[in-house]
């Protein structure tokens, strides 16, 4: 597969170059020359194939020929000891994307990216150094994904005192090839520092630097897999047989499942910030997965819903909300969406629905009270967007799934006042036992250079 910059078709790159450089030299994002299609045989088997086989069929054309099939198979098996169950909960389908080690969907992208980087650099002598700025979730997923991967070290910069204790342990509790820097400043300061570091000739000479942020194509492609798997399931009219609705309220067994729904092409509601996840969904639909369309759920940072309503794309400063992984006023993947599809095409495929913090809190409380199901603030934005969109006059018909992008225990400080104690999965319990070891630095490039 060849990849072009969203800004010019002049210098195509292969998958290896697109993944390892991240951003195109002209500042654009890499997009595949064309979106591949599933063969008819694969398309009609999506409902019965297992997650790993769907992953291989989905990712193969994007990484061919740099990653051979057998290698890809090994990567997928080691990256995904967990899957994305489609469960019935609260009279609705929920695609749970939080069963990975850091309990958010970013595990799907980060764990594949780490293995792809390691393989693509197998003959390089010099170690690769990844710099990543995080407001919370990305740093944890990238740290976990690259932990113990040979030939690659990672430095995560996070705003000191502004991530949750759990997130801090996910970032700074691993050690080994993962270093954590607590920056005395904001997330924007961390991001600015990383940018300056990449432009620094001196650092470039001393290190092979790369980034791992969400515009990297190698993080986006693996996210396509769970859309195809869920859409295949929805065509069979059954939720995932192995997918237990978790976390559930043990006091109310049986309330979760057992409603009837009709098989058919799936509508997917995607809680969105930078719109990488939604873009991956659009890729799955274009590849031929049986998807009817999308609801793009945002918090009050509603740049894309406004664009869909008016045709006018206006980026703005981000505003803080309780679904903070979606506090994005200038979604970086919009450039990718606009490179593939026209405004009328995007409008046909996506309904944009913004949700307020008050609505988000109310729905977390109500869904728990009525069904015993715990939503995290991001999934709750998605749930509420469906409530608002699925009025009788715009009923899409056919099955609909909300993406639950994080485990509610990850955002316990917001969820528990509304629901009472949230059951904590074993993976997060283990994280809380770690000691965070971060070096504190001022938001200053000289300090960062000294440390590196
Ligand atoms: C990153 C994140 C999102 C937003 O995903 P995008 O791909 O940036 O749109 C939503 N929910 C959670 C929990 C996240 O960590």
XYZ file of C-alpha atoms and ligand atoms in Angstrom:
467
model
C 0.000 0.000 0.000
C 1.207 3.491 -0.792
C 0.424 6.439 1.448
C 0.070 10.089 0.485
C 0.055 13.241 2.526
C -3.380 14.827 2.898
C -1.747 17.976 1.486
C -0.050 16.719 -1.648
C 0.180 13.607 -3.808
C 3.815 14.315 -4.647
C 5.865 11.933 -2.474
C 4.180 8.630 -1.690
C 5.534 6.631 1.256
C 5.219 2.937 2.060
C 3.631 1.772 5.328
C 6.986 1.601 7.107
C 7.890 5.198 6.296
C 4.381 6.503 6.996
C 4.278 4.778 10.386
C 7.813 5.593 11.530
C 7.687 9.283 10.548
C 4.125 9.886 11.771
C 3.521 13.222 10.133
C 4.233 13.789 6.410
C 7.144 16.162 5.668
C 4.704 18.862 4.445
C 2.820 18.747 7.762
C -0.082 16.693 6.384
C -1.369 13.334 7.640
C -0.679 10.093 5.804
C -3.681 8.484 4.090
C -3.739 5.245 2.082
C -3.785 5.698 -1.690
C -7.061 3.799 -1.728
C -9.117 2.104 0.944
C -8.944 -1.658 0.268
C -12.092 -3.819 0.147
C -12.801 -7.111 1.876
C -13.203 -10.028 -0.514
C -16.837 -11.241 -0.782
C -15.833 -14.411 1.093
C -14.397 -12.471 4.036
C -17.239 -9.972 4.029
C -19.855 -12.704 4.346
C -17.883 -14.448 7.138
C -17.291 -11.453 9.405
C -20.071 -12.651 11.720
C -18.429 -16.019 12.371
C -14.678 -15.331 12.116
C -12.749 -14.803 15.329
C -11.275 -11.444 16.276
C -7.691 -12.345 15.340
C -8.652 -13.572 11.870
C -10.708 -10.433 11.230
C -7.705 -8.383 12.368
C -5.396 -10.184 9.935
C -7.806 -9.765 6.982
C -8.378 -6.112 7.841
C -4.799 -4.976 8.442
C -2.992 -7.095 5.799
C -3.623 -4.895 2.721
C -2.501 -1.761 4.593
C 0.901 -3.150 5.615
C 1.683 -5.193 2.525
C 4.471 -5.937 1.610
C 6.583 -4.573 4.479
C 4.949 -6.822 7.074
C 4.522 -10.376 5.735
C 1.374 -12.325 6.611
C 2.990 -14.741 9.080
C 4.669 -11.883 10.963
C 1.402 -9.965 11.037
C -0.351 -12.984 12.518
C 2.185 -13.194 15.354
C 1.914 -9.465 16.014
C -1.856 -9.650 16.283
C -1.794 -12.632 18.620
C 0.647 -10.930 20.945
C -1.035 -7.493 20.749
C -4.554 -8.716 21.484
C -4.943 -11.189 24.335
C -8.258 -9.316 24.801
C -11.072 -8.548 22.361
C -13.945 -6.115 21.943
C -17.155 -7.872 23.016
C -20.478 -6.659 21.641
C -22.801 -6.960 24.617
C -26.455 -6.308 25.305
C -26.862 -3.792 28.100
C -29.702 -1.532 29.058
C -31.840 -2.459 26.064
C -29.040 -1.499 23.746
C -25.920 -2.928 22.104
C -22.641 -1.735 23.569
C -19.261 -2.424 21.988
C -16.919 -2.570 24.974
C -13.465 -1.331 23.994
C -12.007 -1.215 27.506
C -10.826 -4.781 28.087
C -7.178 -4.008 27.312
C -4.460 -3.392 29.928
C -5.055 0.369 30.297
C -8.862 0.036 30.113
C -9.435 2.393 27.164
C -9.743 1.777 23.419
C -6.341 3.358 22.777
C -4.821 -0.025 23.717
C -5.940 -1.389 20.325
C -3.905 1.191 18.416
C -0.917 1.531 20.737
C -0.221 -2.191 21.140
C -0.218 -2.775 17.383
C 1.899 0.317 16.739
C 4.547 -0.840 19.231
C 4.906 -4.238 17.569
C 4.903 -2.741 14.067
C 7.658 -0.255 15.021
C 9.753 -2.980 16.582
C 9.513 -5.206 13.485
C 10.042 -2.425 10.959
C 13.215 -1.352 12.767
C 14.595 -4.863 13.318
C 17.769 -4.193 11.286
C 18.511 -0.760 12.734
C 21.473 -0.394 15.044
C 20.497 2.838 16.756
C 17.691 2.694 19.280
C 14.494 4.621 18.537
C 13.377 7.202 21.044
C 9.673 8.040 21.217
C 8.501 11.292 22.735
C 4.839 11.625 23.592
C 2.852 14.335 25.356
C -0.330 13.259 27.114
C -3.268 14.691 28.983
C -3.854 11.233 30.474
C -5.096 8.300 28.377
C -2.646 8.321 25.466
C 0.434 8.232 27.707
C -0.769 5.150 29.555
C -1.647 3.232 26.401
C 1.641 4.118 24.689
C 3.686 3.286 27.807
C 1.988 -0.081 28.152
C 2.210 -0.810 24.418
C 5.967 -0.200 24.217
C 6.920 -1.589 27.645
C 9.658 -4.190 27.206
C 9.898 -3.726 23.421
C 13.559 -4.042 22.439
C 15.386 -1.227 20.674
C 12.769 1.364 21.570
C 12.592 3.683 24.554
C 9.729 6.021 25.382
C 9.544 9.315 27.256
C 6.063 10.428 28.282
C 5.521 14.080 29.221
C 2.467 14.801 31.343
C 1.244 17.886 33.203
C 2.308 17.505 36.847
C -0.653 17.177 39.201
C -3.211 17.235 36.387
C -3.617 13.541 35.655
C -5.483 11.120 37.921
C -3.509 8.923 40.359
C -4.431 5.911 38.238
C -3.248 7.559 35.028
C -0.010 8.642 36.724
C 0.706 5.037 37.730
C -0.062 3.823 34.204
C 2.472 6.325 32.825
C 5.145 6.429 35.533
C 4.806 3.037 37.225
C 6.389 0.785 34.613
C 10.064 1.833 34.562
C 12.389 -0.135 32.266
C 12.360 1.411 28.801
C 9.563 3.832 29.769
C 10.531 7.186 31.348
C 8.028 9.650 32.722
C 8.486 13.404 33.007
C 6.090 15.419 35.149
C 6.163 18.843 33.530
C 5.425 21.909 35.634
C 2.795 23.254 33.288
C -0.284 22.345 31.264
C -0.889 19.699 28.614
C -0.383 22.412 25.992
C 3.068 23.099 27.493
C 3.925 19.389 27.220
C 2.820 19.325 23.606
C 4.778 22.476 22.789
C 7.918 20.977 24.399
C 7.634 17.848 22.248
C 7.240 19.994 19.137
C 10.328 22.055 19.986
C 12.298 18.871 20.687
C 11.459 17.480 17.239
C 12.667 20.694 15.590
C 15.918 20.746 17.598
C 18.887 19.958 15.329
C 21.096 19.000 18.253
C 18.623 16.440 19.607
C 17.998 15.103 16.096
C 21.731 14.404 15.794
C 21.935 12.590 19.118
C 18.743 10.520 18.903
C 16.465 8.854 16.376
C 13.239 10.500 17.487
C 9.679 9.532 16.655
C 6.227 10.353 17.962
C 3.329 8.117 18.899
C 0.418 10.501 18.830
C -3.003 9.660 17.488
C -2.427 10.967 13.974
C -0.048 8.045 13.356
C -1.589 5.805 10.691
C -0.337 2.667 12.475
C -2.570 3.494 15.449
C -5.605 4.180 13.292
C -5.680 1.081 11.088
C -6.005 -1.510 13.889
C -9.014 0.395 15.257
C -10.855 -0.556 12.059
C -10.915 -4.176 13.217
C -13.480 -3.926 16.012
C -15.954 -2.104 13.788
C -15.807 -4.924 11.244
C -16.113 -7.564 13.959
C -19.114 -5.852 15.585
C -20.855 -5.219 12.262
C -20.374 -8.880 11.359
C -21.959 -9.929 14.671
C -24.862 -7.546 14.177
C -25.620 -9.199 10.819
C -26.051 -12.509 12.611
C -28.597 -11.023 15.027
C -26.671 -12.190 18.094
C -24.386 -10.298 20.424
C -20.987 -11.759 21.138
C -21.587 -15.148 22.774
C -18.433 -14.688 24.870
C -19.223 -11.098 25.678
C -20.568 -10.760 29.148
C -21.817 -7.286 29.882
C -19.226 -6.013 32.312
C -19.023 -4.169 34.579
C -22.498 -5.051 35.694
C -24.324 -4.718 38.904
C -24.381 -8.127 40.530
C -27.564 -7.120 42.354
C -29.540 -6.929 39.155
C -28.623 -9.983 37.121
C -30.569 -10.573 33.972
C -31.610 -6.969 33.414
C -28.825 -6.400 30.977
C -29.427 -8.801 28.155
C -32.292 -10.626 26.667
C -33.955 -7.925 24.607
C -34.763 -8.604 20.996
C -33.269 -6.779 18.099
C -33.206 -7.280 14.392
C -30.176 -8.384 12.438
C -28.928 -5.939 9.832
C -26.309 -3.332 8.992
C -25.065 -1.637 12.132
C -25.289 2.022 13.103
C -22.390 2.927 15.419
C -22.316 5.788 17.891
C -18.714 6.980 18.428
C -17.756 9.283 21.341
C -15.241 11.532 19.579
C -12.458 14.010 20.297
C -9.661 13.928 17.733
C -11.880 11.793 15.460
C -9.307 9.034 14.951
C -11.746 6.409 16.159
C -14.529 7.627 13.882
C -12.143 7.772 10.910
C -11.264 4.119 11.576
C -15.001 3.365 11.490
C -15.336 5.095 8.123
C -12.475 2.932 6.837
C -14.305 -0.210 8.009
C -17.491 0.921 6.239
C -15.562 1.697 3.029
C -13.873 -1.703 3.188
C -17.330 -3.260 2.969
C -18.159 -4.055 6.605
C -21.976 -4.003 6.937
C -22.282 -0.567 8.564
C -25.243 1.733 7.925
C -23.697 4.893 9.318
C -22.400 6.701 12.394
C -23.464 9.026 15.134
C -20.515 11.271 16.057
C -21.083 12.093 19.732
C -19.081 14.983 21.184
C -19.134 16.970 24.390
C -19.519 20.749 24.065
C -16.384 20.799 21.924
C -18.643 20.438 18.898
C -16.529 21.607 15.955
C -17.493 18.608 13.822
C -21.243 18.473 14.643
C -21.398 22.177 13.753
C -19.540 21.518 10.520
C -21.948 18.710 9.603
C -24.906 20.986 10.315
C -23.620 24.040 8.426
C -20.794 23.022 6.057
C -18.559 25.563 7.781
C -15.444 24.163 9.538
C -14.370 26.437 12.396
C -11.728 25.240 14.850
C -11.800 26.806 18.305
C -10.007 26.573 21.663
C -10.958 23.475 23.632
C -13.204 23.702 26.690
C -12.764 21.494 29.756
C -15.464 18.845 30.389
C -15.890 15.645 32.425
C -15.240 13.592 29.261
C -11.782 15.128 29.086
C -10.232 12.739 26.556
C -12.633 14.390 24.095
C -11.807 18.027 24.915
C -10.610 18.889 21.436
C -11.521 22.051 19.552
C -9.362 21.316 16.493
C -9.736 17.563 15.804
C -6.519 16.433 14.125
C -8.093 13.616 12.119
C -10.607 15.896 10.445
C -7.979 16.573 7.791
C -7.928 12.860 7.016
C -11.726 12.598 6.800
C -11.880 15.604 4.473
C -9.142 14.120 2.257
C -11.167 10.938 1.659
C -14.735 12.209 1.562
C -16.671 15.304 0.432
C -19.010 17.248 2.687
C -22.162 15.649 1.174
C -20.610 12.188 1.591
C -19.693 12.851 5.227
C -23.200 14.155 5.886
C -24.719 11.033 4.428
C -22.592 8.795 6.673
C -22.460 10.767 9.949
C -24.936 12.483 12.277
C -23.201 14.865 14.685
C -24.669 15.156 18.196
C -23.167 17.322 20.991
C -23.883 16.500 24.660
C -23.419 18.669 27.784
C -21.803 17.652 31.089
C -25.180 17.837 32.853
C -26.694 15.461 30.311
C -23.676 13.164 30.676
C -23.989 12.993 34.478
C -27.748 12.425 34.265
C -27.351 9.517 31.883
C -24.614 7.840 33.977
C -26.977 7.980 36.956
C -30.090 6.895 35.037
C -28.528 3.959 33.191
C -27.054 2.637 36.423
C -30.326 3.081 38.317
C -32.477 1.459 35.681
C -30.175 -1.246 34.311
C -27.276 -1.656 36.731
C -24.802 -0.852 33.953
C -21.887 1.505 34.604
C -20.963 3.983 31.889
C -17.783 6.021 31.903
C -18.190 9.742 31.023
C -17.082 9.172 27.397
C -19.363 6.217 26.738
C -22.135 8.168 28.476
C -21.776 10.974 25.921
C -22.348 8.326 23.253
C -25.352 6.859 25.089
C -26.965 10.278 25.441
C -26.307 11.145 21.794
C -28.304 8.063 20.791
C -31.176 9.165 23.050
C -31.165 12.545 21.336
C -30.753 11.259 17.791
C -33.054 8.263 17.780
C -36.299 10.190 17.905
C -39.107 8.411 16.079
C -38.735 10.718 13.061
C -35.093 9.865 12.444
C -35.065 6.214 13.472
C -32.473 4.476 11.387
C -33.961 1.031 11.880
C -31.621 -1.921 12.311
C -29.187 -2.539 15.141
C -27.306 0.267 16.848
C -24.207 0.009 19.042
C -22.660 2.575 21.350
C -18.893 2.431 21.755
C -17.834 2.272 25.408
C -14.355 3.777 24.996
C -13.124 3.493 28.611
C -13.828 1.459 31.729
C -15.870 3.467 34.266
C -13.373 2.628 37.050
C -10.835 4.737 35.172
C -12.983 7.784 35.868
C -14.232 6.751 39.301
C -13.984 10.306 40.695
C -16.736 11.360 38.249
C -18.779 8.157 38.109
C -18.916 7.010 41.746
C -20.743 10.068 43.133
C -23.520 9.185 40.641
C -23.603 5.394 41.004
C -21.814 4.322 44.175
C -18.655 2.168 44.073
C -17.656 0.898 40.623
C -16.235 -2.651 40.356
C -12.526 -2.368 39.493
C -11.072 -4.806 36.939
C -7.977 -6.802 37.926
C -5.738 -4.955 35.450
C -6.458 -1.589 37.072
C -6.056 -2.991 40.598
C -2.545 -4.095 39.660
C -1.731 -0.637 38.306
C -2.729 1.001 41.594
C -0.132 -1.127 43.408
C 2.699 0.371 41.362
C 4.884 3.213 42.623
C 5.025 6.129 40.205
C 8.611 7.253 39.423
C 8.628 10.477 37.464
C 11.224 13.191 37.154
C 9.797 16.678 37.586
C 11.029 19.265 35.084
C 10.094 22.870 34.323
C 8.310 23.490 30.998
C 11.582 24.372 29.350
C 13.439 22.845 26.401
C 16.879 23.053 28.062
C 15.561 20.991 30.959
C 14.104 18.414 28.571
C 17.352 18.228 26.585
C 19.378 17.704 29.765
C 17.191 14.768 30.725
C 17.234 13.165 27.296
C -9.083 9.268 23.185
C -10.428 8.969 23.737
C -11.619 9.326 23.045
C -11.597 10.108 21.755
O -11.147 9.361 20.650
P -10.720 10.104 19.308
O -10.158 9.031 18.441
O -9.690 11.125 19.704
O -11.938 10.736 18.736
C -12.842 8.929 23.580
N -12.914 8.270 24.748
C -11.794 7.931 25.447
C -11.955 7.209 26.728
C -10.522 8.260 24.975
O -9.424 7.917 25.680
